[in-house]
CSV table of N, CA, C and O in Angstrom, one decimal:
chain,number,residue,atom,x,y,z
A,508,LEU,N,0.9,-0.9,-0.1
A,508,LEU,CA,-0.2,0.2,0.0
A,508,LEU,C,1.0,0.9,0.3
A,508,LEU,O,1.7,1.6,0.6
A,509,ALA,N,0.2,2.1,-0.8
A,509,ALA,CA,1.3,3.1,-1.3
A,509,ALA,C,0.6,4.5,-0.3
A,509,ALA,O,-0.6,4.6,-1.1
A,510,GLY,N,1.0,5.7,-0.1
A,510,GLY,CA,0.1,7.0,0.4
A,510,GLY,C,0.1,7.8,-1.0
A,510,GLY,O,1.7,7.6,-2.5
A,511,ALA,N,-0.1,8.9,-1.5
A,511,ALA,CA,-0.3,10.1,-2.1
A,511,ALA,C,0.8,10.7,-2.7
A,511,ALA,O,1.1,11.0,-1.4
A,512,LEU,N,1.2,11.1,-3.2
A,512,LEU,CA,2.4,12.2,-3.3
A,512,LEU,C,1.3,13.5,-4.1
A,512,LEU,O,0.4,13.6,-5.2
A,513,SER,N,1.3,14.7,-3.4
A,513,SER,CA,1.2,15.9,-4.2
A,513,SER,C,1.5,17.5,-4.2
A,513,SER,O,3.0,17.5,-3.0
A,514,PRO,N,1.6,17.6,-5.1
A,514,PRO,CA,3.0,18.6,-5.5
A,514,PRO,C,1.7,20.1,-4.6
A,514,PRO,O,2.4,21.1,-4.1
A,515,VAL,N,0.8,20.2,-4.8
A,515,VAL,CA,-0.3,21.1,-3.5
A,515,VAL,C,0.3,20.8,-2.4
A,515,VAL,O,0.4,21.8,-1.3
A,516,TYR,N,0.3,19.6,-1.3
A,516,TYR,CA,0.2,19.4,0.3
A,516,TYR,C,2.4,19.0,-0.3
A,516,TYR,O,2.6,18.8,1.4
A,517,TYR,N,2.9,19.3,-0.8
A,517,TYR,CA,4.3,18.5,-0.9
A,517,TYR,C,4.2,17.4,0.3
A,517,TYR,O,4.9,17.2,1.2
A,518,ASN,N,3.4,16.0,-0.4
A,518,ASN,CA,3.7,15.0,0.8
A,518,ASN,C,5.3,14.2,0.5
A,518,ASN,O,5.6,14.5,-1.2
A,519,ASN,N,5.5,13.8,1.3
A,519,ASN,CA,6.9,12.6,1.0
A,519,ASN,C,6.2,11.6,0.5
A,519,ASN,O,5.0,10.9,0.6
A,520,PRO,N,7.5,10.6,0.0
A,520,PRO,CA,6.3,9.6,-1.0
A,520,PRO,C,6.8,8.4,0.5
A,520,PRO,O,7.4,8.9,1.7
A,521,ASN,N,5.8,7.5,0.4
A,521,ASN,CA,5.3,6.2,1.6
A,521,ASN,C,4.8,5.2,1.1
A,521,ASN,O,4.2,5.3,0.1
A,522,PHE,N,5.3,4.2,1.5
A,522,PHE,CA,4.3,2.9,2.5
A,522,PHE,C,3.9,2.5,3.4
A,522,PHE,O,4.3,2.9,4.5
A,523,ARG,N,3.2,1.2,3.1
A,523,ARG,CA,2.2,0.5,4.5
A,523,ARG,C,3.0,-0.9,4.7
A,523,ARG,O,2.9,-1.3,3.3
A,524,ILE,N,3.6,-1.4,5.4
A,524,ILE,CA,3.7,-2.7,5.7
A,524,ILE,C,2.2,-3.0,6.8
A,524,ILE,O,2.6,-2.5,7.3
A,525,VAL,N,1.6,-4.2,6.0
A,525,VAL,CA,0.4,-4.4,7.0
A,525,VAL,C,1.0,-6.0,7.6
A,525,VAL,O,1.3,-6.2,6.9
A,526,GLU,N,1.0,-6.3,8.7
A,526,GLU,CA,1.7,-7.2,9.2
A,526,GLU,C,0.5,-8.0,9.7
A,526,GLU,O,-0.2,-8.2,10.2
A,527,TYR,N,-0.2,-9.6,9.3
A,527,TYR,CA,-1.2,-10.3,9.4
A,527,TYR,C,-0.4,-11.4,10.0
A,527,TYR,O,0.2,-12.3,9.5
A,528,ASP,N,-1.4,-13.0,10.3
A,528,ASP,CA,-1.2,-13.5,10.4
A,528,ASP,C,-1.5,-15.1,9.9
A,528,ASP,O,-2.0,-14.8,8.8
A,529,ASP,N,-0.7,-15.5,9.2
A,529,ASP,CA,0.3,-16.5,8.1
A,529,ASP,C,-1.7,-17.4,8.1
A,529,ASP,O,-1.9,-18.0,7.2
A,530,GLU,N,-1.7,-18.0,9.4
A,530,GLU,CA,-2.8,-18.7,9.1
A,530,GLU,C,-3.9,-17.8,9.3
A,530,GLU,O,-5.3,-18.9,8.4
A,531,SER,N,-4.3,-17.7,10.1
A,531,SER,CA,-6.3,-17.3,10.2
A,531,SER,C,-6.1,-15.9,9.3
A,531,SER,O,-7.4,-15.4,9.0
A,532,HIS,N,-4.7,-15.5,9.1
A,532,HIS,CA,-5.0,-14.0,7.3
A,532,HIS,C,-5.5,-12.4,8.8
A,532,HIS,O,-6.2,-11.5,7.8
A,533,ARG,N,-5.4,-12.7,10.2
A,533,ARG,CA,-5.5,-11.5,10.5
A,533,ARG,C,-5.5,-10.0,10.9
A,533,ARG,O,-3.6,-10.5,10.8
A,534,PRO,N,-5.3,-9.2,10.7
A,534,PRO,CA,-4.2,-8.5,10.8
A,534,PRO,C,-3.4,-8.1,11.9
A,534,PRO,O,-4.6,-8.0,13.2
A,535,LEU,N,-2.4,-8.2,12.3
A,535,LEU,CA,-1.9,-7.3,13.6
A,535,LEU,C,-0.9,-6.8,13.4
A,535,LEU,O,-1.3,-5.9,15.2
A,536,GLY,N,-1.2,-5.7,12.8
A,536,GLY,CA,-0.4,-4.3,12.7
A,536,GLY,C,-0.2,-3.9,11.9
A,536,GLY,O,0.2,-4.4,10.0
A,537,MET,N,0.4,-2.5,11.7
A,537,MET,CA,1.1,-1.5,10.4
A,537,MET,C,1.8,-0.9,10.9
A,537,MET,O,1.6,-0.2,11.1
A,538,ALA,N,2.7,-0.6,9.9
A,538,ALA,CA,3.8,0.5,9.7
A,538,ALA,C,4.0,1.3,8.5
A,538,ALA,O,4.1,0.5,7.8
A,539,VAL,N,4.0,2.4,8.9
A,539,VAL,CA,4.1,3.5,7.7
A,539,VAL,C,5.4,3.4,7.3
A,539,VAL,O,6.5,4.5,8.4
A,540,TYR,N,6.1,3.2,6.2
A,540,TYR,CA,7.9,4.2,6.1
A,540,TYR,C,7.7,5.2,4.7
A,540,TYR,O,6.8,5.5,4.5
A,541,THR,N,8.3,6.7,5.6
A,541,THR,CA,8.3,8.0,4.6
A,541,THR,C,9.9,8.2,4.6
A,541,THR,O,11.3,7.7,5.5
A,542,ALA,N,9.9,8.4,3.3
A,542,ALA,CA,11.2,9.7,3.3
A,542,ALA,C,11.2,10.8,2.7
A,542,ALA,O,10.2,10.9,1.8
A,543,PRO,N,11.9,11.4,3.3
A,543,PRO,CA,11.7,12.8,2.5
A,543,PRO,C,12.7,12.7,0.8
A,543,PRO,O,13.5,12.4,0.8
A,544,ILE,N,11.6,13.8,0.3
A,544,ILE,CA,12.5,14.0,-1.4
A,544,ILE,C,13.7,14.6,-1.5
A,544,ILE,O,14.1,15.5,-0.8
A,545,THR,N,14.3,13.6,-2.6
A,545,THR,CA,15.8,14.5,-2.8
A,545,THR,C,15.9,15.0,-3.3
A,545,THR,O,14.3,14.6,-5.0
A,546,THR,N,16.8,14.8,-4.4
A,546,THR,CA,17.3,16.3,-5.6
A,546,THR,C,17.8,15.1,-6.9
A,546,THR,O,19.2,14.2,-5.6
A,547,GLY,N,18.0,15.0,-7.2
A,547,GLY,CA,18.9,14.7,-8.4
A,547,GLY,C,18.5,13.3,-8.0
A,547,GLY,O,18.0,13.0,-7.9
A,548,SER,N,19.7,12.3,-8.3
A,548,SER,CA,20.1,10.6,-8.4
A,548,SER,C,20.3,10.7,-7.1
A,548,SER,O,20.4,8.9,-6.5
A,549,THR,N,20.2,11.3,-6.1
A,549,THR,CA,19.9,11.0,-4.2
A,549,THR,C,19.2,10.0,-4.0
A,549,THR,O,17.8,10.0,-3.9
A,550,PRO,N,19.2,8.2,-3.7
A,550,PRO,CA,18.5,7.7,-3.3
A,550,PRO,C,18.2,8.0,-1.9
A,550,PRO,O,17.9,9.1,-1.1
A,551,LEU,N,16.3,7.8,-1.6
A,551,LEU,CA,15.8,8.2,-0.6
A,551,LEU,C,15.8,7.5,1.1
A,551,LEU,O,16.6,6.5,0.0
A,552,ASP,N,15.9,8.0,1.6
A,552,ASP,CA,16.8,7.2,3.3
A,552,ASP,C,14.3,6.7,3.6
A,552,ASP,O,14.8,8.0,4.2
A,553,TRP,N,14.8,5.9,3.9
A,553,TRP,CA,13.1,5.4,3.9
A,553,TRP,C,13.3,5.6,5.7
A,553,TRP,O,14.4,4.7,6.1
A,554,GLN,N,12.0,5.7,6.5
A,554,GLN,CA,12.6,6.1,7.5
A,554,GLN,C,10.9,5.2,8.4
A,554,GLN,O,9.8,6.1,8.1
A,555,LEU,N,11.3,4.5,9.2
A,555,LEU,CA,9.7,4.4,9.9
A,555,LEU,C,9.2,5.4,10.6
A,555,LEU,O,9.5,6.5,11.3
A,556,GLY,N,8.1,6.1,10.0
A,556,GLY,CA,7.0,7.1,10.6
A,556,GLY,C,6.5,6.7,11.3
A,556,GLY,O,6.3,7.5,12.3
A,557,ILE,N,5.3,5.6,11.5
A,557,ILE,CA,4.4,5.2,12.5
A,557,ILE,C,4.0,3.9,12.0
A,557,ILE,O,3.8,3.1,11.5
A,558,ASN,N,3.6,3.4,14.0
A,558,ASN,CA,3.6,2.0,14.1
A,558,ASN,C,2.7,1.9,14.7
A,558,ASN,O,2.5,2.2,16.3
A,559,ILE,N,1.6,1.4,14.0
A,559,ILE,CA,0.2,1.7,14.8
A,559,ILE,C,-0.4,1.0,16.5
A,559,ILE,O,-0.7,1.7,17.0
A,560,THR,N,0.3,-0.5,16.2
A,560,THR,CA,0.1,-1.0,17.9
A,560,THR,C,1.2,-0.4,18.9
A,560,THR,O,0.8,-0.7,20.1
A,561,GLN,N,2.3,0.7,18.0
A,561,GLN,CA,3.0,1.6,19.3
A,561,GLN,C,2.4,2.0,20.1
A,561,GLN,O,3.2,2.5,20.7
A,562,ALA,N,1.6,3.2,18.5
A,562,ALA,CA,1.3,4.3,18.3
A,562,ALA,C,0.1,4.9,18.8
A,562,ALA,O,-0.1,5.4,20.4
A,563,TYR,N,-0.4,3.8,18.5
A,563,TYR,CA,-2.2,3.8,20.1
A,563,TYR,C,-1.9,2.6,20.9
A,563,TYR,O,-2.0,1.1,20.7
A,564,PRO,N,-2.5,2.4,22.2
A,564,PRO,CA,-2.9,1.5,23.5
A,564,PRO,C,-4.2,0.5,22.8
A,564,PRO,O,-4.1,-0.5,22.9
A,565,ALA,N,-5.1,1.7,22.7
A,565,ALA,CA,-6.2,0.8,22.9
A,565,ALA,C,-6.1,0.1,21.0
A,565,ALA,O,-6.7,-1.6,21.2
A,566,LEU,N,-5.1,0.0,20.2
A,566,LEU,CA,-4.8,-1.4,19.2
A,566,LEU,C,-3.7,-2.1,19.8
A,566,LEU,O,-4.1,-3.1,19.0
A,567,SER,N,-2.9,-1.4,20.4
A,567,SER,CA,-1.5,-3.0,20.8
A,567,SER,C,-2.5,-3.7,21.7
A,567,SER,O,-2.1,-4.6,21.6
A,568,SER,N,-3.5,-3.4,22.9
A,568,SER,CA,-4.4,-4.1,23.7
A,568,SER,C,-5.2,-4.9,23.3
A,568,SER,O,-5.4,-6.1,23.7
A,569,ALA,N,-5.8,-4.8,21.8
A,569,ALA,CA,-6.2,-5.9,21.2
A,569,ALA,C,-5.9,-6.6,20.6
A,569,ALA,O,-6.5,-7.6,20.8
A,570,VAL,N,-4.3,-6.6,20.4
A,570,VAL,CA,-3.8,-7.2,19.6
A,570,VAL,C,-3.8,-8.2,20.8
A,570,VAL,O,-3.5,-9.6,20.4
A,571,GLN,N,-3.0,-7.9,21.9
A,571,GLN,CA,-2.9,-8.9,23.5
A,571,GLN,C,-3.7,-9.2,24.0
A,571,GLN,O,-3.7,-11.1,24.1
A,572,ARG,N,-5.3,-9.3,23.3
A,572,ARG,CA,-5.9,-9.5,24.4
A,572,ARG,C,-6.8,-10.5,22.8
A,572,ARG,O,-7.2,-11.7,23.7
A,573,ASP,N,-7.1,-10.4,21.9
A,573,ASP,CA,-8.0,-11.0,21.0
A,573,ASP,C,-6.9,-11.5,20.3
A,573,ASP,O,-7.7,-11.8,19.3
A,574,GLY,N,-6.5,-11.5,20.4
A,574,GLY,CA,-4.9,-12.4,19.1
A,574,GLY,C,-4.6,-11.1,18.0
A,574,GLY,O,-4.2,-11.8,17.2
A,575,TYR,N,-5.4,-10.2,17.1
A,575,TYR,CA,-5.4,-10.0,16.2
A,575,TYR,C,-5.8,-8.1,16.3
A,575,TYR,O,-6.7,-8.0,17.1
A,576,LEU,N,-6.1,-7.7,15.6
A,576,LEU,CA,-7.1,-5.9,15.4
A,576,LEU,C,-8.1,-6.1,15.0
A,576,LEU,O,-8.5,-6.8,13.8
A,577,THR,N,-9.2,-5.9,15.6
A,577,THR,CA,-10.3,-6.1,16.1
A,577,THR,C,-11.6,-5.1,15.5
A,577,THR,O,-10.4,-4.0,16.1
A,578,GLN,N,-12.4,-4.9,14.8
A,578,GLN,CA,-13.2,-3.9,15.0
A,578,GLN,C,-13.3,-3.1,16.2
A,578,GLN,O,-13.8,-1.5,15.9
A,579,ARG,N,-13.9,-3.7,16.8
A,579,ARG,CA,-14.0,-2.7,18.8
A,579,ARG,C,-12.8,-2.5,18.2
A,579,ARG,O,-12.6,-0.9,19.5
A,580,ALA,N,-11.6,-2.4,18.6
A,580,ALA,CA,-10.7,-2.2,18.5
A,580,ALA,C,-10.0,-0.3,18.2
A,580,ALA,O,-10.0,0.5,18.4
A,581,TYR,N,-10.8,-0.8,16.6
A,581,TYR,CA,-10.7,0.7,16.2
A,581,TYR,C,-11.4,1.6,16.2
A,581,TYR,O,-11.5,2.7,16.8
A,582,ALA,N,-13.2,1.3,17.5
A,582,ALA,CA,-13.5,1.5,17.8
A,582,ALA,C,-13.7,2.6,19.1
A,582,ALA,O,-13.5,3.4,19.8
A,583,GLU,N,-12.9,1.6,19.9
A,583,GLU,CA,-11.8,1.9,21.2
A,583,GLU,C,-11.3,3.7,21.2
A,583,GLU,O,-10.8,4.3,20.9
A,584,LEU,N,-10.5,3.0,19.5
A,584,LEU,CA,-9.7,4.5,18.8
A,584,LEU,C,-10.5,5.0,18.9
A,584,LEU,O,-10.0,6.6,19.6
A,585,LYS,N,-11.2,5.5,18.0
A,585,LYS,CA,-12.0,6.5,17.4
A,585,LYS,C,-13.1,7.0,19.4
A,585,LYS,O,-12.3,8.5,19.2
A,586,THR,N,-13.0,6.7,19.6
A,586,THR,CA,-13.5,6.9,21.3
A,586,THR,C,-12.5,7.8,21.2
A,586,THR,O,-12.4,8.8,22.2
A,587,HIS,N,-10.8,7.5,21.9
A,587,HIS,CA,-9.7,8.0,22.6
A,587,HIS,C,-9.2,9.0,21.7
A,587,HIS,O,-9.6,9.9,22.6
A,588,LEU,N,-9.5,9.1,20.8
A,588,LEU,CA,-9.0,10.2,19.6
A,588,LEU,C,-11.0,11.5,19.8
A,588,LEU,O,-10.1,12.4,19.8
A,589,ALA,N,-11.7,11.5,20.0
A,589,ALA,CA,-12.5,12.0,20.3
A,589,ALA,C,-12.8,12.7,21.9
A,589,ALA,O,-13.1,13.3,21.6
A,590,GLU,N,-12.3,12.1,22.6
A,590,GLU,CA,-11.9,12.7,24.0
A,590,GLU,C,-10.8,13.2,23.9
A,590,GLU,O,-10.7,14.1,24.7
A,591,GLY,N,-9.9,13.8,22.6
A,591,GLY,CA,-9.0,14.0,22.6
A,591,GLY,C,-7.9,13.4,23.7
A,591,GLY,O,-7.5,12.3,23.9
A,592,GLY,N,-6.6,14.3,23.7
A,592,GLY,CA,-5.1,14.3,24.8
A,592,GLY,C,-4.3,13.4,24.1
A,592,GLY,O,-4.4,13.4,22.4
A,593,GLY,N,-3.9,11.8,24.7
A,593,GLY,CA,-2.4,11.4,23.7
A,593,GLY,C,-2.6,10.9,22.7
A,593,GLY,O,-2.2,11.1,21.8
A,594,ASP,N,-3.8,10.3,22.2
A,594,ASP,CA,-3.9,9.5,20.8
A,594,ASP,C,-4.4,10.4,20.2
A,594,ASP,O,-4.0,10.5,19.2
A,595,TRP,N,-4.6,12.0,20.3
A,595,TRP,CA,-4.7,12.5,19.7
A,595,TRP,C,-4.1,13.4,19.2
A,595,TRP,O,-3.8,13.7,18.1
A,596,ASN,N,-2.8,13.3,20.2
A,596,ASN,CA,-1.7,14.2,19.6
A,596,ASN,C,-1.1,13.8,19.4
A,596,ASN,O,-0.4,13.9,18.3
A,597,THR,N,-0.9,11.9,19.5
A,597,THR,CA,-0.4,11.3,18.2
A,597,THR,C,-0.5,11.3,16.3
A,597,THR,O,0.4,11.6,15.8
A,598,TYR,N,-2.4,11.9,17.0
A,598,TYR,CA,-2.9,11.4,15.4
A,598,TYR,C,-2.5,12.9,14.7
A,598,TYR,O,-2.0,12.4,13.6
A,599,ALA,N,-2.9,14.0,15.7
A,599,ALA,CA,-2.3,15.4,14.8
A,599,ALA,C,-1.3,15.2,14.6
A,599,ALA,O,-0.4,15.8,13.4
A,600,GLN,N,0.3,14.9,15.5
A,600,GLN,CA,1.6,14.9,14.9
A,600,GLN,C,1.5,14.2,13.8
A,600,GLN,O,2.0,14.6,13.0
A,601,TRP,N,1.1,13.3,14.0
A,601,TRP,CA,1.5,12.3,12.6
A,601,TRP,C,0.9,12.8,11.4
A,601,TRP,O,1.2,13.1,9.7
A,602,TYR,N,-0.2,12.7,11.1
A,602,TYR,CA,-1.0,14.1,10.3
A,602,TYR,C,-0.5,15.1,9.8
A,602,TYR,O,-0.4,15.3,8.7
A,603,LYS,N,0.0,15.7,10.5
A,603,LYS,CA,0.6,17.3,9.7
A,603,LYS,C,1.9,16.8,9.4
A,603,LYS,O,2.6,17.7,8.7
A,604,ALA,N,3.0,15.4,9.7
A,604,ALA,CA,4.4,15.1,9.3
A,604,ALA,C,3.6,14.6,7.3
A,604,ALA,O,4.1,14.8,6.4
């Protein structure tokens, strides 16, 4: 999975890696890697931007509790985001990056 590049918003290139269980095919996590745009033939320097199970406790708890990322976990994250606080700050920081 890859994100969009936009000359309007100056997005840097990025891609996502989705981790899943080999047997059940259920999702376990996702990481987004990003690289600043370079000039000329300078290679991109890919770095981890965010790992969702490390960034959001509700998602990490779901994997520990249920063994995979559930709809319930995302509903819990939605509630945490609506309340503001740490999860909202994480989201806002990553979104503006």
